[in-house]
Structures are given as structure tokens and as C-alpha cells.
Coordinates of C-alpha atoms and ligand atoms in Angstrom, one line a residue:
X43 CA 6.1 28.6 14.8
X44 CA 6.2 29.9 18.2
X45 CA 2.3 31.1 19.2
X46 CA 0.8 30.9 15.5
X47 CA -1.3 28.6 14.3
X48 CA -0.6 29.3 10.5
X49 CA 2.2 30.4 8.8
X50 CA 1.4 32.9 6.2
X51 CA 4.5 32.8 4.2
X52 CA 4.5 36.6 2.0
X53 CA 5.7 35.9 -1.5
X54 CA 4.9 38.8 -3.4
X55 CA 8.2 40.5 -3.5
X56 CA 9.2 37.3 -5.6
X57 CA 6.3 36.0 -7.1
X58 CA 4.5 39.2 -7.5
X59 CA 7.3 40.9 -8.7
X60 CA 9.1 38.9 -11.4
X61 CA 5.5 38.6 -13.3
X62 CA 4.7 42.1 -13.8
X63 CA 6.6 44.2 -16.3
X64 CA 7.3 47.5 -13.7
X65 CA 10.9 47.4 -11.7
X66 CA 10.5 48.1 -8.4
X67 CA 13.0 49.9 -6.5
X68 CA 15.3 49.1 -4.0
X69 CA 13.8 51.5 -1.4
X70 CA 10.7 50.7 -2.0
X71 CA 11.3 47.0 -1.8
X72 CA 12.5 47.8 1.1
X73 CA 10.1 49.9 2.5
X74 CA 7.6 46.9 1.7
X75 CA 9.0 44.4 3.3
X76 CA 10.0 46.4 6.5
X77 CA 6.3 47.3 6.8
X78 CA 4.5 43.9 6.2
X79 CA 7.3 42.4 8.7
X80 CA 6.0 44.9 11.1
X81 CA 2.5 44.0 10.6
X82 CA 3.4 40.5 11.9
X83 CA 4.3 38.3 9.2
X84 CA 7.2 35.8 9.9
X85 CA 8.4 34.9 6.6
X86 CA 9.2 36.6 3.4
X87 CA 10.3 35.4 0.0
X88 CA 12.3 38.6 -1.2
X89 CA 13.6 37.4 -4.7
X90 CA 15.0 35.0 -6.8
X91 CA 19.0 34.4 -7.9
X92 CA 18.3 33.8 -11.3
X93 CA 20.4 36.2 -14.1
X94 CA 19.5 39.7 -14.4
X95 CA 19.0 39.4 -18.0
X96 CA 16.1 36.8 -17.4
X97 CA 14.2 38.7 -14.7
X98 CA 15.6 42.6 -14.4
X99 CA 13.2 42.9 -11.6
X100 CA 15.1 40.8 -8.9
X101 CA 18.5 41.5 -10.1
X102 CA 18.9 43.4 -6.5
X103 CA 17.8 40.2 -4.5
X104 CA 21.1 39.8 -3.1
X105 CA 21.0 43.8 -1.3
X106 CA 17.1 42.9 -0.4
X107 CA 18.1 39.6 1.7
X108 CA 21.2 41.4 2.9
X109 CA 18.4 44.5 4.3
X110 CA 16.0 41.8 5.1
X111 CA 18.2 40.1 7.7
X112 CA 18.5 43.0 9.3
X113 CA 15.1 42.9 10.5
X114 CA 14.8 40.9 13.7
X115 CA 12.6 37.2 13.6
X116 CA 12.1 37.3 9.6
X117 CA 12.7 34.5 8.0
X118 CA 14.2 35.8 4.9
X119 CA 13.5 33.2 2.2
X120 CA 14.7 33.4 -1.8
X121 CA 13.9 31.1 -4.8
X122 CA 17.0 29.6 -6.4
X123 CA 17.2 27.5 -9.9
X124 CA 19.9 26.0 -9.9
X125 CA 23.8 25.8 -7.4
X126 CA 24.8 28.8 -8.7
X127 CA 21.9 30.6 -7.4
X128 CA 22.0 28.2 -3.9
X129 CA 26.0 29.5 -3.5
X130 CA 24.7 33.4 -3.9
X131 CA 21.7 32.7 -1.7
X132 CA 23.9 31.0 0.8
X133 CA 26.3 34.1 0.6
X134 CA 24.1 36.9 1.0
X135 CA 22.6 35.1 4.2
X136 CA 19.0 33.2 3.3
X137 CA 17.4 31.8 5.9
X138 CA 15.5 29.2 3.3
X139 CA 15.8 28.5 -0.1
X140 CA 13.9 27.0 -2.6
X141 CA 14.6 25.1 -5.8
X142 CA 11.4 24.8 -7.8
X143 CA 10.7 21.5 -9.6
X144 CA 8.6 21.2 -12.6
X145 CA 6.6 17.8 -12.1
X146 CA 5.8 18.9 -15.8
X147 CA 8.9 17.7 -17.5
X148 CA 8.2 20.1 -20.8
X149 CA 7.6 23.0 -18.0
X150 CA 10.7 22.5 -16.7
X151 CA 12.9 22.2 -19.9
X152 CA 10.8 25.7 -20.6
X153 CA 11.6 27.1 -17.1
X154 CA 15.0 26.4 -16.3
X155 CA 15.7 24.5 -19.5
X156 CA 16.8 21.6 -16.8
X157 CA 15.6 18.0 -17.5
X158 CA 14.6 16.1 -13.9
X159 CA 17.7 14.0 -14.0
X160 CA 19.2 17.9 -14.1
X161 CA 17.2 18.7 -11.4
X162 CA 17.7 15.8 -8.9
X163 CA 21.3 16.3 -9.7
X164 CA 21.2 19.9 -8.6
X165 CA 19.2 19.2 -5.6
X166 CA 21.8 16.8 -4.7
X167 CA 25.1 19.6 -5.0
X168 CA 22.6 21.9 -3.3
X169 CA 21.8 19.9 -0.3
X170 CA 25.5 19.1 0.1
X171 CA 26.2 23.0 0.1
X172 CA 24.0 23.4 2.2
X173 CA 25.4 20.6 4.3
X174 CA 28.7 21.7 4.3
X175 CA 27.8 25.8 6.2
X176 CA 28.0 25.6 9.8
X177 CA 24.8 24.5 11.6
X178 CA 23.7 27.9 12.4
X179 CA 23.9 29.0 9.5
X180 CA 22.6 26.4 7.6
X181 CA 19.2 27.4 5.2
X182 CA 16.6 25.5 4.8
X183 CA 16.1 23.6 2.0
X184 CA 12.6 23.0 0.3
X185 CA 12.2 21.6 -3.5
X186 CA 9.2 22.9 -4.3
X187 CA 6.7 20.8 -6.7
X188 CA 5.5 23.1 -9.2
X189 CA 2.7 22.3 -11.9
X190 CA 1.7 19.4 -9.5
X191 CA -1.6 20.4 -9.9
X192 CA -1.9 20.6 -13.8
X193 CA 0.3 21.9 -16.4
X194 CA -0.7 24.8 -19.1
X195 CA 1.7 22.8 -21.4
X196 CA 1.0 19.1 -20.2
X197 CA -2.4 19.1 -18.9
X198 CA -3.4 17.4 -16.1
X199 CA 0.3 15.7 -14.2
X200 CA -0.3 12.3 -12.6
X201 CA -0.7 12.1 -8.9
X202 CA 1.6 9.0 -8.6
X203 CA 4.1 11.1 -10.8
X204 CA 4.4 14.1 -8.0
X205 CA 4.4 11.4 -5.2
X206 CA 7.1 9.8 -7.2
X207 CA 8.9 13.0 -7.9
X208 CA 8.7 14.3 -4.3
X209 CA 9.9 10.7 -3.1
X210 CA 13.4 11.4 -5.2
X211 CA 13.8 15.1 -4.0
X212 CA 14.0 13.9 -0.6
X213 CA 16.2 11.0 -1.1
X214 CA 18.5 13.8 -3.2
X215 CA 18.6 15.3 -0.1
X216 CA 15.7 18.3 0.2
X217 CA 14.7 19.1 3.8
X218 CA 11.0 19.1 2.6
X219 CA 9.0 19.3 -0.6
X220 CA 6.5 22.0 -1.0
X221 CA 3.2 21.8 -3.5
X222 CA 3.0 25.0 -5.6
X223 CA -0.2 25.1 -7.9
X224 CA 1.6 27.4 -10.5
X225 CA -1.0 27.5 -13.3
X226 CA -4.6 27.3 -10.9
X227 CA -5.5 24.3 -12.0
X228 CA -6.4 22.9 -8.5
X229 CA -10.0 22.0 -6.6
X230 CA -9.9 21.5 -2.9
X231 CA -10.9 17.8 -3.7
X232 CA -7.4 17.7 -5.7
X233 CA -5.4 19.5 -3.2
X234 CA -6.7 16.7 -0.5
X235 CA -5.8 13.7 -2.8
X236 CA -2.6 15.2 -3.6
X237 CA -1.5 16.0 -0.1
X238 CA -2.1 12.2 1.0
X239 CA -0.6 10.7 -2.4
X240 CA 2.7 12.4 -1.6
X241 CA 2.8 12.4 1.9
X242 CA 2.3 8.4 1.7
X243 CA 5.6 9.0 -0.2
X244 CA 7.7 11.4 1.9
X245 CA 6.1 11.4 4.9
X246 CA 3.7 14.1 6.9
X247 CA 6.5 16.2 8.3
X248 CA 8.1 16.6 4.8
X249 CA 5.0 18.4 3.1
X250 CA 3.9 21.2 5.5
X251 CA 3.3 23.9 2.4
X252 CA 1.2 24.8 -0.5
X253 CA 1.9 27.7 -2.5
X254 CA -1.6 28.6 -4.2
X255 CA -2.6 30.8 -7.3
X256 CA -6.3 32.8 -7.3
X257 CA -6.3 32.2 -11.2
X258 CA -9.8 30.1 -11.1
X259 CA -11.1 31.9 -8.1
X260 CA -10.1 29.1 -5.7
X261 CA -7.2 30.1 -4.3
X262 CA -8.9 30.4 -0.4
X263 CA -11.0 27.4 -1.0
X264 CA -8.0 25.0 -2.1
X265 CA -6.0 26.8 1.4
X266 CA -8.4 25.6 3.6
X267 CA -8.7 21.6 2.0
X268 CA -4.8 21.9 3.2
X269 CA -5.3 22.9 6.1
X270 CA -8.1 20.5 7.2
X271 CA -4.9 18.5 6.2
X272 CA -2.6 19.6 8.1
X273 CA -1.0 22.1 6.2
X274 CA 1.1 24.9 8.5
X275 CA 2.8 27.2 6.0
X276 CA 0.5 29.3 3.1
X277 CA 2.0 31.1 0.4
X278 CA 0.3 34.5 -0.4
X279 CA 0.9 37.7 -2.5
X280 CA -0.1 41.3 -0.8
X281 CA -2.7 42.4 -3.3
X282 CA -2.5 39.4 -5.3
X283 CA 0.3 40.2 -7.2
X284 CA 2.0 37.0 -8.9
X285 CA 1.9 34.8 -11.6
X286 CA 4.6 32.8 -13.6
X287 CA 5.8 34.0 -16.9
X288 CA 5.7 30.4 -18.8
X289 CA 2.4 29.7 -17.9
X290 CA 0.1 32.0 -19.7
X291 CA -3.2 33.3 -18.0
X292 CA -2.0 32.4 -14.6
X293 CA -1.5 36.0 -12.9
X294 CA -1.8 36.3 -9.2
X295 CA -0.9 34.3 -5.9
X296 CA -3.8 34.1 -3.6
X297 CA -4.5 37.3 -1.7
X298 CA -2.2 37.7 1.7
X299 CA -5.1 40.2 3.3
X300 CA -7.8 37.9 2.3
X301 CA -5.9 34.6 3.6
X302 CA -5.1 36.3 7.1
X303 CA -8.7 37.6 7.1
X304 CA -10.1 34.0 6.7
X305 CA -7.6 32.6 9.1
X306 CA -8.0 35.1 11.7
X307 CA -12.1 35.3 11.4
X308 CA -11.5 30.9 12.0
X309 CA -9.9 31.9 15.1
X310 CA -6.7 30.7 13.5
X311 CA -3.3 32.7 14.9
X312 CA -1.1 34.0 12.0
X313 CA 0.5 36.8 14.1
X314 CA -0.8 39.2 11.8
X315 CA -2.1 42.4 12.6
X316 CA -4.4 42.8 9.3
X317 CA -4.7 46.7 10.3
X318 CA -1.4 47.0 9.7
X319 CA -1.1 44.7 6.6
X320 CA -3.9 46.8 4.8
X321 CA -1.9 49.7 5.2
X322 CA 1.1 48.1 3.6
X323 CA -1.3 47.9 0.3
X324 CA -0.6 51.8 0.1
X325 CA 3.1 51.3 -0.1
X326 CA 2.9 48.6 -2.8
X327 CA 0.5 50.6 -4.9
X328 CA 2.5 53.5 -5.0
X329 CA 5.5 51.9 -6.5
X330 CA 3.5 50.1 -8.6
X331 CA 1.4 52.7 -10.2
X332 CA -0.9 51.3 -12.8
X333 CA -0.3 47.6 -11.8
X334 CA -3.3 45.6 -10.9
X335 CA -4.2 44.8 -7.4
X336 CA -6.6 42.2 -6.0
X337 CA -8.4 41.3 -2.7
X338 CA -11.8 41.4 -1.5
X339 CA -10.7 42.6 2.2
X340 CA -8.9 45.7 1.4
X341 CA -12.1 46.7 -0.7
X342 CA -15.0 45.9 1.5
X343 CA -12.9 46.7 4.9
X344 CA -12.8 44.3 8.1
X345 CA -16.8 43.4 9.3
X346 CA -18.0 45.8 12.2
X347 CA -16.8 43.7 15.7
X348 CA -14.1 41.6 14.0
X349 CA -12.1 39.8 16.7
X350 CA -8.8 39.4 15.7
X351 CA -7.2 36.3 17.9
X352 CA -3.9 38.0 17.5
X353 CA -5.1 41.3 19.4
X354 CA -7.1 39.8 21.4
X355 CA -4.0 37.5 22.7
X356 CA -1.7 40.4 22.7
X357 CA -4.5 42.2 24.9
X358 CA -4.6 39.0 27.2
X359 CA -0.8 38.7 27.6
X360 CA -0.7 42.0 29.0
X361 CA -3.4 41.7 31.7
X362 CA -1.5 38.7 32.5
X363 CA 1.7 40.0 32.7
Ligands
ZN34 ZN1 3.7 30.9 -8.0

């Protein structure tokens, strides 16, 4: 993380895109990603390996990484539910991968109709896959914890039972476990306990991401209890597109453009030239006609004299150099 402070981690090519019912073209995929990469952000999720037939919407995700590499210091990052998607993420060239991990047991017999015994052994084959490559050009390998906020299906998930769950990941052989709050069921107060339950469990430097929805409104609000934690890496959806199919009512990730506006207004770096990343809205929109769009930024515009610390250090570099 090379001169950011935060890592604002885009996942609405992924996220966004397998929840809504429009395709999205390859170009414009494209077009999307080049443009928000070029606004400064470092990481992108472009798709998921599952079957076509289950999501039609990322059934191009291997031609999207293989574009996305081309662009230079992305880290081009894919979901993957199970080997089989690890060995086509691996081949078209990801740079991270992530297996998501229902802490909800009935989620995850719903998601990926995978038990957790399934899913530990999976984790296992995948780290050893991803073992096996050649060091540079080994992905990184996150098992993300999904419902571990609360479950639309189960309810409320108990903290010790993530910990515990995130404790077995690792020892499976996961380079890190992530926090997703798939269904919006967390409070800043939750995100806090959480963080410290499974971090006594796995250790700091093996939980350094939460993956937030907006669906209660307090998407931004449960962002910042991570980071008074610690927390390096955001998830976020341009526009707030996102959602996840088996839980119903939760729609939308929390809001890239709003996230960088409240990092950047905290004098937090992201790298992010939020200029640019409003513009990429337009690009989005128009292949998306008729899809909804969130985001307070975009609608109210940046406030008169905003200092963005990543201009402003861009400007300072220059005088110095
Ligand atoms: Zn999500």
C-alpha cells in the first residue's frame, strides 16, 4: 500500500453486477474498469468463476481479468466458490481470490450448497493450488466471512462462532480472512466487537478487510468503527450497486464516491482522484440504463474548497521534484 492510507477495494463489477438483472457488456465492463483504475483505485474485484447458468452476468469474468491485467498496478481480484473456480481464476491470471464462507451454515448450504466441513475442505485444495504456482505468480488467498454480522436466514451468528470459523480457515490454509456484512445487519459497536473477537483468534495481520453493505444506512458509519480498528482495505460499489441474491432486501455495497469522500475529507490517502471517479458514474449509468444508483456525493457535488490529500500530495511531489 505504497503512499495510501486506505485501500478502497472497488467491488461493483462483481458485487454490483451479479445482483441486478441487466448484462453488462464486455466493452463496457471494460470501459468501467479502465476508467475507475485511472481515477486511482488500486484494486478491483472484476467477477466471479461461478457457472454461467447461475450468474449470466459474469460468465465473461475470465476475458475481464485477462483485460484487467493489462492495466499496469491493478490488483485484479475475482470471487471463486469452490477449486474449480480457484483453477480458472489462477489461469486467467488473478492477482487475489476470494472464497466466500457463510458463518451462516443454512446460508451457505443455500449459497454454494457446501456444508463447512465442504468449505474448509475446499480452502484446503485451494490453498495448496495456490501453493503449488510459482511465487510470482502466486494470488492471494482471502476466505472471506460472510453473514458474520447476522444472517437473513439464521438471525443474529455468534461472535465466538466467526472467531471460531475464521481460526479454521486459516489453519486450512487462507492467507487472511475478510469480514463481509452481506445482509446489513451491522452497528459500528458490532463491527468493533467483531474485529477484536476474531482477531484474538487469527491474529491482527490476518483481518485487514471489511466488506460493507449500505442496506440499513450504515454502511459509512460501520467503515469508520473498522478503521479506528485498524482496518486497511474497504470494500465499496461505484453508485452503490450490489447486493446478494439469497439474502432478500439487502441491495447495495456501500457507496465507493461517498467512502473516498469521507476518507479523503479525514485527510485519509486512498489515491483516489474523486473528480475522476464521479465521472466514471456516467459510464456505469449508461450501460445500465434504468438501474438504480446511489450516493450522496455524486448528487450534492464536492463542498466549495475541498482539499483532496491526494492532489494536494501529487501537487507537493512535483514542487519537490
Ligand atoms: Zn456483498
Amino acid at each position: 500500500m505504497t503512499g495510501i492510507d486506505v485501500l478502497v477495494s472497488e467491488v461493483g463489477p462483481r458485487d454490483g453486477l451479479q445482483s441486478i438483472d441487466s448484462i453488462m457488456s464486455l466493452d463496457a465492463k471494460k470501459a468501467w474498469i479502465a476508467a475507475e483504475a485511472a481515477a486511482g483505485v488500486r484494486e478491483i474485484e472484476v467477477g466471479s468463476f461461478v457457472p454461467a447458468h447461475i450468474l449470466p452476468q459474469l460468465a465473461d469474468t475470465a476475458e475481464v481479468v485477462a483485460y484487467a491485467r493489462t492495466i499496469p498496478g491493478l490488483t485484479v481480484a475475482v470471487l471463486v466458490p469452490n477449486l474449480k473456480g480457484a483453477e480458472a481464476a489462477i489461469a486467467a491470471g488473478a492477482h487475489k481470490i476470494t472464497l466466500p464462507v457463510s458463518v451462516s451454515e443454512t446460508h451457505s448450504l443455500k449459497n454454494v450448497r457446501r456444508t463447512h466441513a465442504q468449505m474448509l475442505e475446499a480452502t484446503r485444495a485451494i490453498a495448496e493450488l495456490v501453493r503449488a504456482q510459482p511465487a510470482d505468480q502466486r494470488p492471494h488467498f482471502e476466505a472471506g466471512l460472510s453473514t458474520a454480522f447476522g444472517c437473513t436466514i439464521e438471525g443474529a451468528i455468534p461472535e465466538a462462532q466467526v472467531a471460531r470459523l475464521g481460526e479454521q480457515l486459516m489453519a486450512a490454509g487462507a492467507d487472511e480472512v475478510g469480514l463481509s456484512d452481506t445482509s446489513g445487519y451491522a452497528d459500528p459497536a458490532a463491527v468493533k466487537r467483531l474485529i477484536s473477537t476474531v482477531r484474538s483468534a487469527v491474529g491482527d495481520a490476518a483481518l485487514t478487510g471489511l466488506h460493507l453493505h449500505n442496506t440499513r444506512g450504515l454502511g459509512l458509519a460501520n467503515a469508520l468503527a473498522g478503521l479506528d480498528l485498524g482496518i486497511t482495505t474497504l470494500d465499496a460499489s461505484l453508485g452503490g450497486l450490489g447486493g446478494c441474491p439469497f439474502a432478500p432486501g439487502a441491495s447495495g455495497n456501500i457507496v465507493t464516491e461517498d467512502l473516498v469522500f469521507m476518507l479523503e475529507a479525514m485527510g485519509l490517502k486512498t489515491g483516489v482522484d474523486l473528480d475522476k471517479l464521479l465521472a466514471v458514474r456516467r459510464i456505469v449509468q449508461a450501460a445500465l440504463p434504468g438501474e438504480d444508483m446511489y450516493g450522496f456525493t455524486p448528487d450534492a457535488g464536492l463542498p466549495l474548497g475541498f482539499r483532496r490529500s491526494t492532489q494536494t500530495d501529487r501537487t507537493a511531489g512535483s514542487e519537490a521534484g
